[in-house]
XYZ file of C-alpha atoms in Angstrom:
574
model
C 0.000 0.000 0.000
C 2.986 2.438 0.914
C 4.135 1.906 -2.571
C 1.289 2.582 -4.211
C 1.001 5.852 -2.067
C 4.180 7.031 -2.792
C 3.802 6.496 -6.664
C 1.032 8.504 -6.776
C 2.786 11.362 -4.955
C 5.529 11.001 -7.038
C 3.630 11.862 -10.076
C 1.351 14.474 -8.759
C 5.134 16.446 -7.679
C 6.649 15.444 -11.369
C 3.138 16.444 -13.353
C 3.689 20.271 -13.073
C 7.052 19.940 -14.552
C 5.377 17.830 -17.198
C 3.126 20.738 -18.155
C 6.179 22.969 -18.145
C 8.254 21.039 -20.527
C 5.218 20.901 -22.496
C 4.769 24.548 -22.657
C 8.570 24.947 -23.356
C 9.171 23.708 -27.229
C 5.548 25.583 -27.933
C 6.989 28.791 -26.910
C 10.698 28.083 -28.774
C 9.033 26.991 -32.228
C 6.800 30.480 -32.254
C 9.066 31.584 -34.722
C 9.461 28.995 -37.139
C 5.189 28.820 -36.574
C 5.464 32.710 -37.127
C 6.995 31.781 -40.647
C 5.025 29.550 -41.525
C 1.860 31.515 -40.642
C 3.569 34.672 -42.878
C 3.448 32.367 -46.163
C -0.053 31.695 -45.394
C -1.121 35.412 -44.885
C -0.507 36.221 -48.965
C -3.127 34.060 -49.638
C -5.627 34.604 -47.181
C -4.797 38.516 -48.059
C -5.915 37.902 -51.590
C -9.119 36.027 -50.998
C -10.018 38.456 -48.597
C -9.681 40.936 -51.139
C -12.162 39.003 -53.214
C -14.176 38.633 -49.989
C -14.944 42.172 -49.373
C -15.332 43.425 -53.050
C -18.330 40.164 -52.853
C -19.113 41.964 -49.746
C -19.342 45.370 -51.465
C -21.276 44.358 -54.751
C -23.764 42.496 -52.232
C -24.443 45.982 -49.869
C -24.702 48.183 -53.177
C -27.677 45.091 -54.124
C -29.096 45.641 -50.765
C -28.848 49.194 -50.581
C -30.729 49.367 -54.193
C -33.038 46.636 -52.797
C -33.883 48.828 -49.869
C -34.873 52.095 -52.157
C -36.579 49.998 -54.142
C -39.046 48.676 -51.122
C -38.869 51.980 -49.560
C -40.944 53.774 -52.855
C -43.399 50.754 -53.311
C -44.279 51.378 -49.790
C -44.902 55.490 -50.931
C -46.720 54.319 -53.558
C -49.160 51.812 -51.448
C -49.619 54.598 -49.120
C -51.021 56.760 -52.044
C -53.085 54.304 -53.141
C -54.288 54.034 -49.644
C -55.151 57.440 -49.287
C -57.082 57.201 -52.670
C -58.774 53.769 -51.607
C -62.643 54.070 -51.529
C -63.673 50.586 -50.195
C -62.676 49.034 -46.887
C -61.612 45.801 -48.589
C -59.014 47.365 -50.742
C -58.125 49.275 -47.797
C -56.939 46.071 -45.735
C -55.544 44.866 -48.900
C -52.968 47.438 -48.755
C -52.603 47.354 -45.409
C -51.040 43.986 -45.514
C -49.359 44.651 -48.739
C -47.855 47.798 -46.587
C -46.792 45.435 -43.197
C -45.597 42.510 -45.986
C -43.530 45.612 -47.327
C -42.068 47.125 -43.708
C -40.537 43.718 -42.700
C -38.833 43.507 -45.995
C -37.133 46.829 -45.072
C -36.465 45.201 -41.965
C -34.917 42.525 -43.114
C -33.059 44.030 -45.760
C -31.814 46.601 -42.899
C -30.506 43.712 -40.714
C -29.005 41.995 -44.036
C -27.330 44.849 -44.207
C -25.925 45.392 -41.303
C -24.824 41.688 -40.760
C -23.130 41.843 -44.063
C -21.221 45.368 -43.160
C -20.147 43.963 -39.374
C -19.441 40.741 -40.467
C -21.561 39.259 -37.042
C -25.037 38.863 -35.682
C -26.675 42.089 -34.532
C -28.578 40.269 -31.536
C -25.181 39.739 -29.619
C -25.466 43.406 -28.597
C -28.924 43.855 -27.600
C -29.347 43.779 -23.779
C -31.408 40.770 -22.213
C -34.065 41.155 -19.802
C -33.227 40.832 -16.731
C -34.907 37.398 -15.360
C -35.580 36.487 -11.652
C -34.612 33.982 -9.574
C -35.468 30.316 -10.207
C -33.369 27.704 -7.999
C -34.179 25.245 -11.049
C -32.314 27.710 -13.548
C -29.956 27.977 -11.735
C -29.077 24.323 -11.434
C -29.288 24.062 -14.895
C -26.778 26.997 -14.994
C -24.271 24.493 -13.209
C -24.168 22.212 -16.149
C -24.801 24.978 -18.825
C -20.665 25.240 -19.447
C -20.841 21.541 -20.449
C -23.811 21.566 -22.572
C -22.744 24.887 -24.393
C -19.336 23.131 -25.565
C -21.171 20.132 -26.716
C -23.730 22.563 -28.492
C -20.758 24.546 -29.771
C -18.928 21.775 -31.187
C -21.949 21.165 -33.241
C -23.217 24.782 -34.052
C -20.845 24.453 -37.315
C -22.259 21.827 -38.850
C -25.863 22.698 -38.068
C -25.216 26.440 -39.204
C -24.200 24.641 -42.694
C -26.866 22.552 -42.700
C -29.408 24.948 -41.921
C -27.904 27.482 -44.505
C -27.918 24.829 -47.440
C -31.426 24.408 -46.845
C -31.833 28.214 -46.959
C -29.690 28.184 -50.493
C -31.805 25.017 -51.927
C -35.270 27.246 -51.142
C -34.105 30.734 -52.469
C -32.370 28.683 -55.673
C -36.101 27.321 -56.392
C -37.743 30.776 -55.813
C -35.547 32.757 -58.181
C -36.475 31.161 -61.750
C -40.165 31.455 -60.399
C -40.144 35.254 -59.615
C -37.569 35.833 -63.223
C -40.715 34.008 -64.933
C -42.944 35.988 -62.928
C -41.553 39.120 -64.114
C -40.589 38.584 -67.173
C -44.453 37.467 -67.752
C -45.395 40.852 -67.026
C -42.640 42.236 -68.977
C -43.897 40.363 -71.971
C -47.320 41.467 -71.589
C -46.414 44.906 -71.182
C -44.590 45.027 -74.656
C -47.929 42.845 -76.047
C -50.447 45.354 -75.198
C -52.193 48.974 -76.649
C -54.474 49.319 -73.664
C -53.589 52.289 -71.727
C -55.482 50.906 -68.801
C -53.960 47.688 -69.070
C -49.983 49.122 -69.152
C -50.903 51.310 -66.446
C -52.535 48.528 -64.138
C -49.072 46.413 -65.469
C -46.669 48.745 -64.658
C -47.989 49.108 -61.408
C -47.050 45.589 -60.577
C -43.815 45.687 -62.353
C -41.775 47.061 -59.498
C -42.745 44.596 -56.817
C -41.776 41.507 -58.832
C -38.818 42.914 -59.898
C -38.390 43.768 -56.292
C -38.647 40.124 -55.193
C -36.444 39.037 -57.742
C -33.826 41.738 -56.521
C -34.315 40.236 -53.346
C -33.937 36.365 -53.826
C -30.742 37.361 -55.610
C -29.277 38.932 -52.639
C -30.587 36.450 -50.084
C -28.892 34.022 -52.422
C -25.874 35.567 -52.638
C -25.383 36.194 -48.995
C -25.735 32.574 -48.251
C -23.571 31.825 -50.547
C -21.026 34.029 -49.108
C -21.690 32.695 -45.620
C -20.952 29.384 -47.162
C -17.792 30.146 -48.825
C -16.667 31.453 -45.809
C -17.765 28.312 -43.714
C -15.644 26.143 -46.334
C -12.687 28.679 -45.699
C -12.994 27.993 -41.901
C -13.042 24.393 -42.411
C -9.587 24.083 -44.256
C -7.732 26.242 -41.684
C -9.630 23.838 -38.873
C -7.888 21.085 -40.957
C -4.872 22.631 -40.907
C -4.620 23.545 -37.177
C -5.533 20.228 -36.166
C -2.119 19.702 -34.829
C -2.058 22.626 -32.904
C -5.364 21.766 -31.536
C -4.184 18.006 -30.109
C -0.574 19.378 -28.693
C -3.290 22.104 -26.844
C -5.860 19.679 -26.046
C -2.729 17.688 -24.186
C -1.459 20.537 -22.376
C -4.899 21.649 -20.760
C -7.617 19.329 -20.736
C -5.626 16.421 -21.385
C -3.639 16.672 -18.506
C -7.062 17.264 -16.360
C -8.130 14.430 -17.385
C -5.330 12.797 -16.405
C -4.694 14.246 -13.025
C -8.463 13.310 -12.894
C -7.757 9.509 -13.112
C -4.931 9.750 -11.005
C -6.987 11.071 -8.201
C -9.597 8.257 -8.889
C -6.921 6.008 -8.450
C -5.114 7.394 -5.422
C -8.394 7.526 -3.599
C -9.694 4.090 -4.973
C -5.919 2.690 -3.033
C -6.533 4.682 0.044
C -9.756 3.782 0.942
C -9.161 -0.057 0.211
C -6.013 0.196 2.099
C -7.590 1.571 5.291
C -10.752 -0.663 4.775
C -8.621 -3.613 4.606
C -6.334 -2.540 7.727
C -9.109 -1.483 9.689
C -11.523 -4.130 9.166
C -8.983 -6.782 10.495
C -9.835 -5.546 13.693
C -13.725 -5.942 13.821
C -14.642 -9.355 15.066
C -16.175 -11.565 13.238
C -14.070 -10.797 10.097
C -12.726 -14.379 9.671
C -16.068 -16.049 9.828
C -16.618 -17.973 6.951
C -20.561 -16.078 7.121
C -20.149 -12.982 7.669
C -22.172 -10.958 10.206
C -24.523 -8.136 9.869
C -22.000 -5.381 11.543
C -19.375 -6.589 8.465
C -21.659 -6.548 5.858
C -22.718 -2.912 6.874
C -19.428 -2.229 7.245
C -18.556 -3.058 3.697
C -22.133 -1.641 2.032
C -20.700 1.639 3.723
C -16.816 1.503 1.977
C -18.612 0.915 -1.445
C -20.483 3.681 -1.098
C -17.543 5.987 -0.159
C -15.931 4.774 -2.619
C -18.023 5.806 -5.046
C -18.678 9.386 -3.385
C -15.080 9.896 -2.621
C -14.120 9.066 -6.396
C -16.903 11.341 -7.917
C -15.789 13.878 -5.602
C -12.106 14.054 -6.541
C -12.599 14.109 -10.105
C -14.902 17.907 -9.090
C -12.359 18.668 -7.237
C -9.468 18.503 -9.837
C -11.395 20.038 -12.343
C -12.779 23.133 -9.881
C -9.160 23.934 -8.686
C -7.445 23.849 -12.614
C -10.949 25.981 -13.440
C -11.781 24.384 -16.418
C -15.352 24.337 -15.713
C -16.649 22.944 -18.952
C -15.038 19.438 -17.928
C -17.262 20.597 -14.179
C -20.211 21.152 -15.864
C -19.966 17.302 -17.935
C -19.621 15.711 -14.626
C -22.099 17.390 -13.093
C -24.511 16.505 -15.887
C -23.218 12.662 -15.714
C -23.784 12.694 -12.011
C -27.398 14.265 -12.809
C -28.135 11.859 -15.331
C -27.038 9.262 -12.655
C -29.640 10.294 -9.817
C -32.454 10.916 -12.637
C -31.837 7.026 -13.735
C -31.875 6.106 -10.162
C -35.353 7.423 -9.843
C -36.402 4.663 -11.693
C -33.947 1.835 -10.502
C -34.579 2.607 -6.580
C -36.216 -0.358 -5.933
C -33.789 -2.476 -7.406
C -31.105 -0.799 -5.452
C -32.840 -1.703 -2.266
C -33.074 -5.202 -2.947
C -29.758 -5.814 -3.926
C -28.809 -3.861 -0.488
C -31.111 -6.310 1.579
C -29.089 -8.754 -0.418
C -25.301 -7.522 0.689
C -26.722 -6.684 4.017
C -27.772 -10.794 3.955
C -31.271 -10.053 5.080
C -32.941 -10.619 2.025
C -34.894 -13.307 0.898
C -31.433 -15.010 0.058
C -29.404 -15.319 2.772
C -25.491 -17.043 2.997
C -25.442 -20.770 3.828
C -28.764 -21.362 2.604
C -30.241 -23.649 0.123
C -31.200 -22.113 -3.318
C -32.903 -24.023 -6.818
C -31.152 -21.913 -9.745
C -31.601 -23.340 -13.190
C -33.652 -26.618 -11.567
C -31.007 -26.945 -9.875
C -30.019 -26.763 -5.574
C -26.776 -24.575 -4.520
C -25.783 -23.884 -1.756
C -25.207 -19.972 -1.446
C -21.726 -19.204 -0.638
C -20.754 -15.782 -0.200
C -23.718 -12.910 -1.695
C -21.628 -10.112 -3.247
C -21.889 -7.680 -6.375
C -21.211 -11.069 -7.880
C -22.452 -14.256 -5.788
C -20.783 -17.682 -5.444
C -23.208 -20.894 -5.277
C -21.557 -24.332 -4.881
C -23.006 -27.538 -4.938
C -21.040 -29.752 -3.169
C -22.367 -33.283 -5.477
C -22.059 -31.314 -8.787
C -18.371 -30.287 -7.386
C -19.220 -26.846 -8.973
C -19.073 -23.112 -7.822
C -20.758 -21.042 -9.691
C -20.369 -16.675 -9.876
C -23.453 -15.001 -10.946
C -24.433 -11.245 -10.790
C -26.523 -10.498 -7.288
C -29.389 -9.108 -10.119
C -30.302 -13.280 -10.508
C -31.245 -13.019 -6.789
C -33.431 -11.282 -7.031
C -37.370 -12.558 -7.049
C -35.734 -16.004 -5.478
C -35.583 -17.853 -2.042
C -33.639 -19.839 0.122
C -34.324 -22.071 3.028
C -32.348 -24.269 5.966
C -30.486 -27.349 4.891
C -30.343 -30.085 6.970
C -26.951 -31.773 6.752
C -27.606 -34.994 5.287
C -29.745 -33.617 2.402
C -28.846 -34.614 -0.961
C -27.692 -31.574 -3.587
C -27.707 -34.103 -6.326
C -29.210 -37.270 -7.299
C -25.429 -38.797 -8.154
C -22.286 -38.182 -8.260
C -19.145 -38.478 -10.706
C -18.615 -42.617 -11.378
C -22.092 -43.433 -9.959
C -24.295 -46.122 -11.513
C -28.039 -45.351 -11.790
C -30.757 -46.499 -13.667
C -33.559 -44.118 -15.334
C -36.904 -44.363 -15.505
C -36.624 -44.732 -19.841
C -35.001 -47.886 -18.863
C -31.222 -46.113 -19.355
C -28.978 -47.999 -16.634
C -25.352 -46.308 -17.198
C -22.248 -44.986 -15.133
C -21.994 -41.135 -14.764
C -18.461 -39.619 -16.357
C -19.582 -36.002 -16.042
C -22.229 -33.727 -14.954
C -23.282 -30.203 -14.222
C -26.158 -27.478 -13.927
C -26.106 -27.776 -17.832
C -25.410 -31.871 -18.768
C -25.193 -35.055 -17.604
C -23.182 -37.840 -19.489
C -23.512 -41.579 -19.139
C -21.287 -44.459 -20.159
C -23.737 -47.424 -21.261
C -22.308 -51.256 -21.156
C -20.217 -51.412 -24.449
C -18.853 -48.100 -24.143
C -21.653 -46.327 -25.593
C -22.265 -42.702 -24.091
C -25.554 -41.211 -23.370
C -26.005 -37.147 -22.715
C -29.003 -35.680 -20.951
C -29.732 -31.833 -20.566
C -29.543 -31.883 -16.721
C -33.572 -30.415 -16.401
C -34.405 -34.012 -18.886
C -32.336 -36.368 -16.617
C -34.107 -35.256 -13.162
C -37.287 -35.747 -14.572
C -36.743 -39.263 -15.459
C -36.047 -39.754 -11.512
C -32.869 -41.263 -11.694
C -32.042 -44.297 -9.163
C -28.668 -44.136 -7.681
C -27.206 -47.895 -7.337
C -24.322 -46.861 -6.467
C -24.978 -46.583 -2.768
C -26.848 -49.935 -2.398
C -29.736 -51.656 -4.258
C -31.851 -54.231 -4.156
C -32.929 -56.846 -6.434
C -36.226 -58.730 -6.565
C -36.904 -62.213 -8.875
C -40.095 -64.429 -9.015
C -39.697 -67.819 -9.476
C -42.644 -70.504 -9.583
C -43.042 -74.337 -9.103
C -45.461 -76.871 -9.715
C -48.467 -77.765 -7.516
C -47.593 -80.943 -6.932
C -44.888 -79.261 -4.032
C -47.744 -77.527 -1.998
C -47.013 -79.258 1.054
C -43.222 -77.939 1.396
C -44.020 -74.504 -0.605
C -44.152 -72.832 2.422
C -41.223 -73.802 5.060
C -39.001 -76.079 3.215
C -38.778 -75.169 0.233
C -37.815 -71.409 0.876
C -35.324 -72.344 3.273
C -33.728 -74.940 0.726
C -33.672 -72.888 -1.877
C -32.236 -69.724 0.265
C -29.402 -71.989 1.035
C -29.026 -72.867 -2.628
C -28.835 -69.486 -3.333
C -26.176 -68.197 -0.772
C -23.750 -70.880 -1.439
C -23.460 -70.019 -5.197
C -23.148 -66.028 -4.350
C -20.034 -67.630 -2.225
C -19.214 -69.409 -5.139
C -19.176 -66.656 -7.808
C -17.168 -64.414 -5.445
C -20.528 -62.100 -4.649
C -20.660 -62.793 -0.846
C -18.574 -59.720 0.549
C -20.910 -57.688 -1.372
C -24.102 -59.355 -0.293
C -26.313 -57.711 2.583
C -29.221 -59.369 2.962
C -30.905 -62.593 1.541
C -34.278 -64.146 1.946
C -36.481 -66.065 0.189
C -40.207 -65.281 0.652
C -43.475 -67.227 -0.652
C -45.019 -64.695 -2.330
C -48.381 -66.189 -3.886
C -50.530 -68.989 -5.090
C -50.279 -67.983 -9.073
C -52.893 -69.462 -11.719
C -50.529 -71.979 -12.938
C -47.563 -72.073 -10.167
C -46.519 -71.452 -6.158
C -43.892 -68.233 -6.719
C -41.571 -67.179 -4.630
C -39.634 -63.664 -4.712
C -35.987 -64.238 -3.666
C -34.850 -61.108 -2.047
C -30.932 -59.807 -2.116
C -29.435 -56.771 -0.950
C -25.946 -55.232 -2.124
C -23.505 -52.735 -1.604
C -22.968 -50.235 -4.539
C -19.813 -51.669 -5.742
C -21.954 -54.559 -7.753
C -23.803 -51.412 -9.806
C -21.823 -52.233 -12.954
C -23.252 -56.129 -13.055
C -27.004 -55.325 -11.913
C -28.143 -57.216 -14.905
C -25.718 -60.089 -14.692
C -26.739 -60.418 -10.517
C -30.650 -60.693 -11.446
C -29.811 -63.511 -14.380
C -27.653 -65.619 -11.573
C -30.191 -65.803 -9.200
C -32.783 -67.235 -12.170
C -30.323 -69.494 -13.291
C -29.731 -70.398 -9.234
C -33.451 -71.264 -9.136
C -33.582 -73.491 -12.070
C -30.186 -75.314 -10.656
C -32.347 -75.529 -7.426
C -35.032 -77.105 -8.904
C -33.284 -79.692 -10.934
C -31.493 -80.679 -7.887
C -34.361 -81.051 -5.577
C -36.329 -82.331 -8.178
C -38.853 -79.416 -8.514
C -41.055 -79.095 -11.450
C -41.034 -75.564 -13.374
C -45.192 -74.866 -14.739
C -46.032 -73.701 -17.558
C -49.081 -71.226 -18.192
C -51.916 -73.541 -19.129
C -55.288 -73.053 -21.076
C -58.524 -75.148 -20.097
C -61.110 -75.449 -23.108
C -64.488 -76.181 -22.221
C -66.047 -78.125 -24.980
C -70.468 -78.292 -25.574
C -71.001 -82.266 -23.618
C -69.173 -83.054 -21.071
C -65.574 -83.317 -22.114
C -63.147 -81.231 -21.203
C -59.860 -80.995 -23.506
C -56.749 -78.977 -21.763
């Protein structure tokens, strides 16, 4: 931990010189960027020439555009004053307004073209009063001005292409327009008619004057745009050795503060929390868990906090303002995500509806849950699996008690069991996922682990038992039984001596079991240990051929199933 402290010192004491050496070649190659920048300036001299005589020919358009507006407007206030109706008198009314914010617009043209910037940047605002809500918008206004800013360029084009597109399509319609009347003008003899025609002459040629200049100062808004652009391209270089002398450094003073106070806390946490008992418990108690929720958490607040705090003492308050809108954005999504939050702090705290040392079913399967965390540990002590999953798959889920000599899994690795589909097989592998058997022969069998539960798999690998029915005649009634059960158990156990089965063998008997339709049967009982699993088959097939032996020896006869036919009369053929 000492180390880690004393590397971040070391670079917070080196960075200053860092940012000095940085500054240090900038301010040596000024004059070779001076002579470079002189080579430049004949150019941009000459195409600002051509700039402002543009400029010019466009405020001698406006100015003669202006005039032009300004005696229509005399003339519709004649007519006014001549007007006899009150219809024609609104008519010219809105001809006259239509007219004044022309001249309005051709004033502010103007005067945007002369200055060169936008005429609202000197009017004075009204003064506005005192919203809390404004002003904790203010806060993050540096941040969302520089992301509006670096945008304003391309929008600005956008918006003025779309200007140049409309007035483009509304100049050959006002030339047609006025060259209509033009044409009808040299057409006609009628007095009336030229007089009524060269009344509307000036206003179309007016709006054609117009579009022209509106078309021309967009285009010369644009051509400076695309000027812009190419000395953006080729200050780019100057822009990323600046960007890594300011902002670039904040940002990495920024990180290093994260880190140094992401090391301190853990160090203290860890040196500190040695001394609370209960800390070695392999559960741990409420008081740790608390204790732990709580050094997240200042973690978190800490690290946010020293990231404001680097970038309020360098005063670069556009990086301020980002944060603070992160850290807003944050608490608004948190709104929404509360609830969550609290469960998954029940959860940590262990006084959820999952709790630590607890049974669990995940996936159709039981765990045992190990340790609850931002990422929890289940094991399953059968499966010989732990498994990590996010503390979100908690929640909506229970645990419950275990005794200690419940079952997590129906088997284990090299088991023998036998399925319900009539699958008998040894297990080589399973999980939460698959289970694989080995069938006699070598043969291998895989089950989805959800499949192979369902089919209630017997485990014969712990012990088993096996059950065979044998039958003999009816002629042995007398001895079926006492004698005969006790002969034949004898039969039976000194063969399983025989074949080498005995150490294996836990329990024999031989039981009469019923009176059958054609025989007396008996079920011959036999208990082993798991290690005969493999030869289940093989065990059942000894004890039938046992039987038979048995029988032939003593002299028993083996039934068969028998028919009886009744015939019409009296016989009876069988």
């Amino acid at each position: 931990m000492k180390k880690y402290i004393a590397l971040i010192i070391t670079a917070l004491i080196l960075l200053p010189c860092i940012a000095i050496s940085q500054e240090t070649p900038a301010a040596s190659s000024a004059p070779e960027a001076a002579a470079q920048t002189s080579g430049k300036t004949d150019d941009s001299s000459i195409f600002e020439g051509e700039t402002q005589q543009n400029t010019l020919e466009i405020l001698r358009s406006i100015v003669k555009s202006k005039a032009t507006l300004k005696q229509r407007m005399d003339e519709k206030k004649q007519a006014m004053d001549k007007a006899s109706s009150e219809t024609e008198r609104q008519y010219l009314n809105e001809e006259l307004a239509a007219l004044d914010k022309q001249i309005a617009d051709a004033v502010t043209d103007f005067e945007m073209t002369a200055t060169g910037v936008e005429i609202g940047l000197f009017v004075a605002k009204k003064k506005e009063r005192f919203d809390w809500k404004d002003e904790l918008l203010s806060l993050a206004e540096p941040g969302i001005m520089e992301l509006k800013r670096l945008t304003v360029k391309a929008r600005h084009k956008s918006k003025l292409n779309d200007e140049l597109a409309n007035y483009q399509e509304l100049l050959p319609v006002a030339i047609k327009a006025r060259s209509r009347v033009e044409s009808l003008l040299s057409q006609t003899k009628d007095q009336a008619l030229v007089a009524a025609l060269k009344d509307i002459l000036p206003e179309y040629k007016g709006i054609e004057s117009q579009i022209k200049n509106k078309v021309d100062l967009v285009q010369l808004k644009l051509d400076e745009i695309k000027r812009q652009e190419a000395s953006v391209i080729d200050s780019t270089q100057d822009s990323v050795k600046s960007f890594f002398r300011t902002r670039g450094l904040y940002l990495f003073l920024a990180i290093l503060a994260c880190i140094g106070v992401v090391l301190l806390i853990k160090g203290l946490y860890h040196t500190l929390i040695r001394l609370v008992p209960g800390y070695k418990l392999e559960y741990r108690p409420f008081h740790i868990r608390v204790l732990e929720l709580v050094y997240r958490l200042m973690t978190l607040v800490l690290t946010v906090l020293a990231v404001m705090a680097v970038f309020y003492f360098v005063e670069d308050w556009v990086l301020l303002s980002l944060t603070i809108i992160f850290i807003m954005g944050v608490v608004w999504a948190t709104k929404y995500t509360l609830p969550m939050y609290l469960d998954k702090s029940k959860l940590m705290l262990n006084v959820g509806a999952v709790r630590e040392g607890e049974r669990m079913v995940y996936q159709g399967v039981a765990w045992r849950v190990k340790n609850i965390n931002f990422h929890t540990l289940l094991e399953n002590p059968d499966l010989d699996i732990t498994l990590r999953i996010p503390i979100m798959e908690l929640i909506g889920k229970t645990s419950r008690r275990c005794d200690p000599h419940e079952s997590w899994f129906p088997c284990r690795k090299n088991d023998w069991v036998a399925l319900s589909d009539g699958t008998r097989g040894g297990v080589t592998h399973l999980s939460h996922e698959t289970v694989e058997l080995v069938l006699l022969g070598g043969a291998k069998k895989t089950y989805q682990t959800p499949d192979f539960l369902a089919l209630t798999p017997l485990n014969l690998s712990v012990n088993f038992r096996l059950e065979v029915t044998f039958g003999i005649g009816y002629g042995h009634q007398k001895d079926a039984t006492a004698t005969i059960p006790e002969l034949l158990s004898a039969f039976i156990q000194k063969n399983i001596e025989k074949e080498g089965y005995a150490e294996d063998l836990l329990n024999l008997s031989v039981e009469f079991a019923e009176a059958g339709a054609s025989s007396l049967d008996f079920v011959i009982i036999a208990d082993f240990k798991g290690s005969q699993a493999p030869v289940y088959n093989r065990l059942k097939r000894s004890i039938q051929r046992w039987c038979v032996d048995a029988a032939s020896q003593y002299n028993w006869d083996i039934p068969f199933p028998q028919i009886t036919v009744h015939l019409p009369g009296d016989s009876v053929m069988s």
